[in-house]
């Protein structure tokens, strides 16, 4: 699964890394990049969405014989995040 992730153009653009924890859950880390800040100076919410989608997909996909896709997910952002590394 990690090789699949490493071949993704989005991974190269975002600079994310993928590892699996002891429970087999995908853990994504992304160093802070000011290119992903919105006009108010905090990290754009779409970055969180991408990380959440990746973490969920790469945790679940190894357990299925056929490919799966994200159909829908929802998240609520309560506070802005500025100038911090992210993980999901």
Short mmCIF file of the N, C-alpha and C atoms (twelve columns), coordinates in Angstrom:
data_MODEL
# 
_entry.id   MODEL 
# 
loop_
_atom_site.group_PDB 
_atom_site.id 
_atom_site.type_symbol 
_atom_site.label_atom_id 
_atom_site.label_alt_id 
_atom_site.label_comp_id 
_atom_site.label_asym_id 
_atom_site.label_seq_id 
_atom_site.Cartn_x 
_atom_site.Cartn_y 
_atom_site.Cartn_z 
_atom_site.pdbx_PDB_model_num 
ATOM 1   N N  . UNK A 1  0.817   -1.200 0.000  1 
ATOM 2   C CA . UNK A 1  0.000   0.000  0.000  1 
ATOM 3   C C  . UNK A 1  0.862   1.265  0.000  1 
ATOM 4   N N  . UNK A 2  1.981   1.215  0.677  1 
ATOM 5   C CA . UNK A 2  2.835   2.395  0.736  1 
ATOM 6   C C  . UNK A 2  3.367   2.732  -0.655 1 
ATOM 7   N N  . UNK A 3  3.705   1.707  -1.445 1 
ATOM 8   C CA . UNK A 3  4.172   1.964  -2.810 1 
ATOM 9   C C  . UNK A 3  3.090   2.648  -3.643 1 
ATOM 10  N N  . UNK A 4  1.839   2.224  -3.461 1 
ATOM 11  C CA . UNK A 4  0.726   2.855  -4.171 1 
ATOM 12  C C  . UNK A 4  0.659   4.335  -3.811 1 
ATOM 13  N N  . UNK A 5  0.746   4.627  -2.529 1 
ATOM 14  C CA . UNK A 5  0.711   6.006  -2.060 1 
ATOM 15  C C  . UNK A 5  1.879   6.822  -2.624 1 
ATOM 16  N N  . UNK A 6  3.067   6.249  -2.606 1 
ATOM 17  C CA . UNK A 6  4.252   6.977  -3.065 1 
ATOM 18  C C  . UNK A 6  4.177   7.336  -4.545 1 
ATOM 19  N N  . UNK A 7  3.381   6.618  -5.318 1 
ATOM 20  C CA . UNK A 7  3.229   6.917  -6.730 1 
ATOM 21  C C  . UNK A 7  2.182   7.973  -7.038 1 
ATOM 22  N N  . UNK A 8  1.462   8.435  -6.032 1 
ATOM 23  C CA . UNK A 8  0.373   9.393  -6.243 1 
ATOM 24  C C  . UNK A 8  0.917   10.814 -6.427 1 
ATOM 25  N N  . UNK A 9  0.493   11.513 -7.487 1 
ATOM 26  C CA . UNK A 9  0.935   12.900 -7.669 1 
ATOM 27  C C  . UNK A 9  0.578   13.798 -6.482 1 
ATOM 28  N N  . UNK A 10 -0.566  13.562 -5.838 1 
ATOM 29  C CA . UNK A 10 -0.959  14.407 -4.703 1 
ATOM 30  C C  . UNK A 10 0.027   14.273 -3.548 1 
ATOM 31  N N  . UNK A 11 0.569   13.091 -3.350 1 
ATOM 32  C CA . UNK A 11 1.553   12.887 -2.290 1 
ATOM 33  C C  . UNK A 11 2.797   13.705 -2.573 1 
ATOM 34  N N  . UNK A 12 3.230   13.681 -3.810 1 
ATOM 35  C CA . UNK A 12 4.448   14.426 -4.165 1 
ATOM 36  C C  . UNK A 12 4.242   15.925 -3.983 1 
ATOM 37  N N  . UNK A 13 3.076   16.416 -4.355 1 
ATOM 38  C CA . UNK A 13 2.798   17.845 -4.232 1 
ATOM 39  C C  . UNK A 13 2.683   18.276 -2.773 1 
ATOM 40  N N  . UNK A 14 2.045   17.458 -1.954 1 
ATOM 41  C CA . UNK A 14 1.789   17.832 -0.558 1 
ATOM 42  C C  . UNK A 14 2.944   17.503 0.375  1 
ATOM 43  N N  . UNK A 15 3.811   16.576 -0.017 1 
ATOM 44  C CA . UNK A 15 4.928   16.203 0.851  1 
ATOM 45  C C  . UNK A 15 4.519   15.339 2.028  1 
ATOM 46  N N  . UNK A 16 3.392   14.640 1.907  1 
ATOM 47  C CA . UNK A 16 2.924   13.766 2.991  1 
ATOM 48  C C  . UNK A 16 3.742   12.491 3.062  1 
ATOM 49  N N  . UNK A 17 3.779   11.905 4.245  1 
ATOM 50  C CA . UNK A 17 4.349   10.577 4.419  1 
ATOM 51  C C  . UNK A 17 3.271   9.664  4.983  1 
ATOM 52  N N  . UNK A 18 3.428   8.372  4.745  1 
ATOM 53  C CA . UNK A 18 2.486   7.365  5.229  1 
ATOM 54  C C  . UNK A 18 3.256   6.315  5.999  1 
ATOM 55  N N  . UNK A 19 2.722   5.944  7.145  1 
ATOM 56  C CA . UNK A 19 3.225   4.803  7.902  1 
ATOM 57  C C  . UNK A 19 2.022   4.116  8.522  1 
ATOM 58  N N  . UNK A 20 2.204   2.924  9.005  1 
ATOM 59  C CA . UNK A 20 1.141   2.202  9.697  1 
ATOM 60  C C  . UNK A 20 1.543   2.017  11.151 1 
ATOM 61  N N  . UNK A 21 0.595   2.255  12.065 1 
ATOM 62  C CA . UNK A 21 0.882   2.068  13.485 1 
ATOM 63  C C  . UNK A 21 0.707   0.588  13.863 1 
ATOM 64  N N  . UNK A 22 0.882   0.274  15.130 1 
ATOM 65  C CA . UNK A 22 0.826   -1.104 15.611 1 
ATOM 66  C C  . UNK A 22 -0.543  -1.755 15.382 1 
ATOM 67  N N  . UNK A 23 -1.601  -0.960 15.323 1 
ATOM 68  C CA . UNK A 23 -2.952  -1.472 15.105 1 
ATOM 69  C C  . UNK A 23 -3.294  -1.601 13.625 1 
ATOM 70  N N  . UNK A 24 -2.361  -1.282 12.743 1 
ATOM 71  C CA . UNK A 24 -2.605  -1.370 11.310 1 
ATOM 72  C C  . UNK A 24 -3.330  -0.169 10.730 1 
ATOM 73  N N  . UNK A 25 -3.394  0.907  11.485 1 
ATOM 74  C CA . UNK A 25 -4.042  2.126  11.007 1 
ATOM 75  C C  . UNK A 25 -3.034  2.971  10.230 1 
ATOM 76  N N  . UNK A 26 -3.496  3.544  9.124  1 
ATOM 77  C CA . UNK A 26 -2.650  4.431  8.339  1 
ATOM 78  C C  . UNK A 26 -2.478  5.750  9.082  1 
ATOM 79  N N  . UNK A 27 -1.265  6.215  9.135  1 
ATOM 80  C CA . UNK A 27 -0.950  7.498  9.768  1 
ATOM 81  C C  . UNK A 27 -0.246  8.364  8.731  1 
ATOM 82  N N  . UNK A 28 -0.841  9.515  8.436  1 
ATOM 83  C CA . UNK A 28 -0.270  10.456 7.481  1 
ATOM 84  C C  . UNK A 28 0.305   11.641 8.228  1 
ATOM 85  N N  . UNK A 29 1.468   12.078 7.784  1 
ATOM 86  C CA . UNK A 29 2.084   13.263 8.342  1 
ATOM 87  C C  . UNK A 29 2.432   14.194 7.188  1 
ATOM 88  N N  . UNK A 30 2.239   15.478 7.430  1 
ATOM 89  C CA . UNK A 30 2.526   16.473 6.403  1 
ATOM 90  C C  . UNK A 30 3.181   17.678 7.062  1 
ATOM 91  N N  . UNK A 31 4.404   18.008 6.657  1 
ATOM 92  C CA . UNK A 31 5.052   19.188 7.230  1 
ATOM 93  C C  . UNK A 31 4.320   20.460 6.794  1 
ATOM 94  N N  . UNK A 32 4.358   21.439 7.651  1 
ATOM 95  C CA . UNK A 32 3.713   22.715 7.322  1 
ATOM 96  C C  . UNK A 32 4.288   23.267 6.022  1 
ATOM 97  N N  . UNK A 33 3.407   23.753 5.172  1 
ATOM 98  C CA . UNK A 33 3.800   24.348 3.892  1 
ATOM 99  C C  . UNK A 33 2.947   25.604 3.694  1 
ATOM 100 N N  . UNK A 34 3.551   26.787 3.697  1 
ATOM 101 C CA . UNK A 34 2.769   28.018 3.571  1 
ATOM 102 C C  . UNK A 34 2.002   28.119 2.252  1 
ATOM 103 N N  . UNK A 35 2.340   27.296 1.269  1 
ATOM 104 C CA . UNK A 35 1.608   27.303 -0.002 1 
ATOM 105 C C  . UNK A 35 0.180   26.799 0.158  1 
ATOM 106 N N  . UNK A 36 -0.135  26.170 1.284  1 
ATOM 107 C CA . UNK A 36 -1.488  25.661 1.529  1 
ATOM 108 C C  . UNK A 36 -2.288  26.547 2.484  1 
ATOM 109 N N  . UNK A 37 -1.770  27.737 2.787  1 
ATOM 110 C CA . UNK A 37 -2.513  28.684 3.623  1 
ATOM 111 C C  . UNK A 37 -3.586  29.383 2.787  1 
ATOM 112 N N  . UNK A 38 -4.712  29.702 3.423  1 
ATOM 113 C CA . UNK A 38 -5.729  30.502 2.733  1 
ATOM 114 C C  . UNK A 38 -5.460  31.985 2.998  1 
ATOM 115 N N  . UNK A 39 -6.310  32.838 2.491  1 
ATOM 116 C CA . UNK A 39 -6.084  34.288 2.544  1 
ATOM 117 C C  . UNK A 39 -6.014  34.843 3.969  1 
ATOM 118 N N  . UNK A 40 -6.581  34.125 4.937  1 
ATOM 119 C CA . UNK A 40 -6.560  34.590 6.327  1 
ATOM 120 C C  . UNK A 40 -5.333  34.087 7.090  1 
ATOM 121 N N  . UNK A 41 -4.458  33.326 6.411  1 
ATOM 122 C CA . UNK A 41 -3.194  32.919 7.016  1 
ATOM 123 C C  . UNK A 41 -3.196  31.585 7.727  1 
ATOM 124 N N  . UNK A 42 -4.286  30.844 7.696  1 
ATOM 125 C CA . UNK A 42 -4.327  29.517 8.314  1 
ATOM 126 C C  . UNK A 42 -4.331  28.461 7.210  1 
ATOM 127 N N  . UNK A 43 -4.124  27.216 7.573  1 
ATOM 128 C CA . UNK A 43 -4.076  26.125 6.597  1 
ATOM 129 C C  . UNK A 43 -5.476  25.891 6.033  1 
ATOM 130 N N  . UNK A 44 -5.576  25.787 4.715  1 
ATOM 131 C CA . UNK A 44 -6.860  25.617 4.041  1 
ATOM 132 C C  . UNK A 44 -7.499  24.283 4.435  1 
ATOM 133 N N  . UNK A 45 -8.797  24.301 4.657  1 
ATOM 134 C CA . UNK A 45 -9.535  23.118 5.081  1 
ATOM 135 C C  . UNK A 45 -9.451  21.951 4.124  1 
ATOM 136 N N  . UNK A 46 -9.227  22.208 2.850  1 
ATOM 137 C CA . UNK A 46 -9.135  21.106 1.892  1 
ATOM 138 C C  . UNK A 46 -7.950  20.193 2.200  1 
ATOM 139 N N  . UNK A 47 -6.913  20.723 2.827  1 
ATOM 140 C CA . UNK A 47 -5.765  19.908 3.208  1 
ATOM 141 C C  . UNK A 47 -6.194  18.886 4.254  1 
ATOM 142 N N  . UNK A 48 -7.007  19.318 5.208  1 
ATOM 143 C CA . UNK A 48 -7.502  18.377 6.226  1 
ATOM 144 C C  . UNK A 48 -8.348  17.289 5.576  1 
ATOM 145 N N  . UNK A 49 -9.197  17.694 4.639  1 
ATOM 146 C CA . UNK A 49 -10.044 16.728 3.949  1 
ATOM 147 C C  . UNK A 49 -9.228  15.678 3.219  1 
ATOM 148 N N  . UNK A 50 -8.180  16.111 2.523  1 
ATOM 149 C CA . UNK A 50 -7.322  15.177 1.804  1 
ATOM 150 C C  . UNK A 50 -6.658  14.204 2.769  1 
ATOM 151 N N  . UNK A 51 -6.193  14.705 3.891  1 
ATOM 152 C CA . UNK A 51 -5.521  13.836 4.852  1 
ATOM 153 C C  . UNK A 51 -6.491  12.848 5.495  1 
ATOM 154 N N  . UNK A 52 -7.687  13.301 5.834  1 
ATOM 155 C CA . UNK A 52 -8.700  12.423 6.425  1 
ATOM 156 C C  . UNK A 52 -9.097  11.335 5.433  1 
ATOM 157 N N  . UNK A 53 -9.317  11.720 4.186  1 
ATOM 158 C CA . UNK A 53 -9.685  10.759 3.150  1 
ATOM 159 C C  . UNK A 53 -8.580  9.723  2.968  1 
ATOM 160 N N  . UNK A 54 -7.346  10.172 2.881  1 
ATOM 161 C CA . UNK A 54 -6.223  9.245  2.734  1 
ATOM 162 C C  . UNK A 54 -6.102  8.299  3.920  1 
ATOM 163 N N  . UNK A 55 -6.190  8.835  5.130  1 
ATOM 164 C CA . UNK A 55 -6.035  7.996  6.322  1 
ATOM 165 C C  . UNK A 55 -7.120  6.925  6.379  1 
ATOM 166 N N  . UNK A 56 -8.347  7.305  6.088  1 
ATOM 167 C CA . UNK A 56 -9.429  6.323  6.092  1 
ATOM 168 C C  . UNK A 56 -9.259  5.280  5.010  1 
ATOM 169 N N  . UNK A 57 -8.965  5.722  3.801  1 
ATOM 170 C CA . UNK A 57 -8.847  4.793  2.680  1 
ATOM 171 C C  . UNK A 57 -7.694  3.814  2.877  1 
ATOM 172 N N  . UNK A 58 -6.510  4.326  3.243  1 
ATOM 173 C CA . UNK A 58 -5.348  3.452  3.387  1 
ATOM 174 C C  . UNK A 58 -5.423  2.570  4.628  1 
ATOM 175 N N  . UNK A 59 -6.297  2.878  5.573  1 
ATOM 176 C CA . UNK A 59 -6.531  1.984  6.704  1 
ATOM 177 C C  . UNK A 59 -7.441  0.834  6.296  1 
ATOM 178 N N  . UNK A 60 -8.473  1.118  5.522  1 
ATOM 179 C CA . UNK A 60 -9.496  0.127  5.190  1 
ATOM 180 C C  . UNK A 60 -9.159  -0.698 3.946  1 
ATOM 181 N N  . UNK A 61 -8.595  -0.095 2.931  1 
ATOM 182 C CA . UNK A 61 -8.390  -0.754 1.630  1 
ATOM 183 C C  . UNK A 61 -7.631  -2.081 1.710  1 
ATOM 184 N N  . UNK A 62 -6.607  -2.224 2.558  1 
ATOM 185 C CA . UNK A 62 -5.891  -3.505 2.587  1 
ATOM 186 C C  . UNK A 62 -6.768  -4.696 3.003  1 
ATOM 187 N N  . UNK A 63 -7.920  -4.427 3.565  1 
ATOM 188 C CA . UNK A 63 -8.795  -5.499 4.051  1 
ATOM 189 C C  . UNK A 63 -9.823  -5.957 3.014  1 
ATOM 190 N N  . UNK A 64 -9.772  -5.381 1.823  1 
ATOM 191 C CA . UNK A 64 -10.733 -5.710 0.771  1 
ATOM 192 C C  . UNK A 64 -10.020 -6.243 -0.456 1 
ATOM 193 N N  . UNK A 65 -10.617 -7.245 -1.063 1 
ATOM 194 C CA . UNK A 65 -10.055 -7.839 -2.269 1 
ATOM 195 C C  . UNK A 65 -10.184 -6.899 -3.470 1 
ATOM 196 N N  . UNK A 66 -11.314 -6.187 -3.539 1 
ATOM 197 C CA . UNK A 66 -11.566 -5.255 -4.637 1 
ATOM 198 C C  . UNK A 66 -11.286 -3.833 -4.175 1 
ATOM 199 N N  . UNK A 67 -11.084 -2.954 -5.144 1 
ATOM 200 C CA . UNK A 67 -10.847 -1.551 -4.826 1 
ATOM 201 C C  . UNK A 67 -12.093 -0.939 -4.185 1 
ATOM 202 N N  . UNK A 68 -11.866 -0.046 -3.280 1 
ATOM 203 C CA . UNK A 68 -12.955 0.697  -2.651 1 
ATOM 204 C C  . UNK A 68 -12.748 2.176  -2.951 1 
ATOM 205 N N  . UNK A 69 -13.803 2.955  -2.832 1 
ATOM 206 C CA . UNK A 69 -13.710 4.399  -3.034 1 
ATOM 207 C C  . UNK A 69 -14.439 5.112  -1.908 1 
ATOM 208 N N  . UNK A 70 -14.012 6.319  -1.632 1 
ATOM 209 C CA . UNK A 70 -14.713 7.159  -0.673 1 
ATOM 210 C C  . UNK A 70 -15.945 7.719  -1.373 1 
ATOM 211 N N  . UNK A 71 -17.103 7.481  -0.795 1 
ATOM 212 C CA . UNK A 71 -18.340 7.991  -1.377 1 
ATOM 213 C C  . UNK A 71 -18.688 9.336  -0.748 1 
ATOM 214 N N  . UNK A 72 -18.503 9.421  0.553  1 
ATOM 215 C CA . UNK A 72 -18.872 10.655 1.244  1 
ATOM 216 C C  . UNK A 72 -18.214 10.672 2.615  1 
ATOM 217 N N  . UNK A 73 -17.820 11.846 3.044  1 
ATOM 218 C CA . UNK A 73 -17.439 12.039 4.440  1 
ATOM 219 C C  . UNK A 73 -17.681 13.493 4.802  1 
ATOM 220 N N  . UNK A 74 -17.808 13.723 6.085  1 
ATOM 221 C CA . UNK A 74 -18.096 15.057 6.569  1 
ATOM 222 C C  . UNK A 74 -17.202 15.346 7.766  1 
ATOM 223 N N  . UNK A 75 -16.783 16.571 7.873  1 
ATOM 224 C CA . UNK A 75 -15.981 16.968 9.026  1 
ATOM 225 C C  . UNK A 75 -16.323 18.412 9.378  1 
ATOM 226 N N  . UNK A 76 -16.132 18.751 10.623 1 
ATOM 227 C CA . UNK A 76 -16.358 20.122 11.081 1 
ATOM 228 C C  . UNK A 76 -15.050 20.678 11.614 1 
ATOM 229 N N  . UNK A 77 -14.689 21.829 11.116 1 
ATOM 230 C CA . UNK A 77 -13.461 22.479 11.547 1 
ATOM 231 C C  . UNK A 77 -13.820 23.531 12.586 1 
ATOM 232 N N  . UNK A 78 -13.327 23.355 13.783 1 
ATOM 233 C CA . UNK A 78 -13.713 24.240 14.886 1 
ATOM 234 C C  . UNK A 78 -12.803 25.449 15.045 1 
ATOM 235 N N  . UNK A 79 -11.524 25.275 14.770 1 
ATOM 236 C CA . UNK A 79 -10.585 26.368 14.929 1 
ATOM 237 C C  . UNK A 79 -9.563  26.321 13.801 1 
ATOM 238 N N  . UNK A 80 -9.052  27.460 13.390 1 
ATOM 239 C CA . UNK A 80 -8.018  27.449 12.350 1 
ATOM 240 C C  . UNK A 80 -6.707  26.883 12.894 1 
ATOM 241 N N  . UNK A 81 -5.926  26.321 11.989 1 
ATOM 242 C CA . UNK A 81 -4.598  25.820 12.332 1 
ATOM 243 C C  . UNK A 81 -3.604  26.594 11.478 1 
ATOM 244 N N  . UNK A 82 -2.610  27.156 12.130 1 
ATOM 245 C CA . UNK A 82 -1.621  27.964 11.418 1 
ATOM 246 C C  . UNK A 82 -0.206  27.473 11.725 1 
ATOM 247 N N  . UNK A 83 0.585   27.390 10.682 1 
ATOM 248 C CA . UNK A 83 2.023   27.137 10.812 1 
ATOM 249 C C  . UNK A 83 2.357   25.913 11.664 1 
ATOM 250 N N  . UNK A 84 1.649   24.813 11.429 1 
ATOM 251 C CA . UNK A 84 1.916   23.580 12.185 1 
ATOM 252 C C  . UNK A 84 1.980   22.400 11.228 1 
ATOM 253 N N  . UNK A 85 2.808   21.427 11.593 1 
ATOM 254 C CA . UNK A 85 2.795   20.172 10.883 1 
ATOM 255 C C  . UNK A 85 1.470   19.482 11.183 1 
ATOM 256 N N  . UNK A 86 0.976   18.677 10.249 1 
ATOM 257 C CA . UNK A 86 -0.308  18.006 10.410 1 
ATOM 258 C C  . UNK A 86 -0.121  16.497 10.412 1 
ATOM 259 N N  . UNK A 87 -1.038  15.804 11.062 1 
ATOM 260 C CA . UNK A 87 -1.088  14.345 10.986 1 
ATOM 261 C C  . UNK A 87 -2.535  13.884 11.077 1 
ATOM 262 N N  . UNK A 88 -2.798  12.774 10.454 1 
ATOM 263 C CA . UNK A 88 -4.141  12.188 10.486 1 
ATOM 264 C C  . UNK A 88 -4.006  10.689 10.627 1 
# 
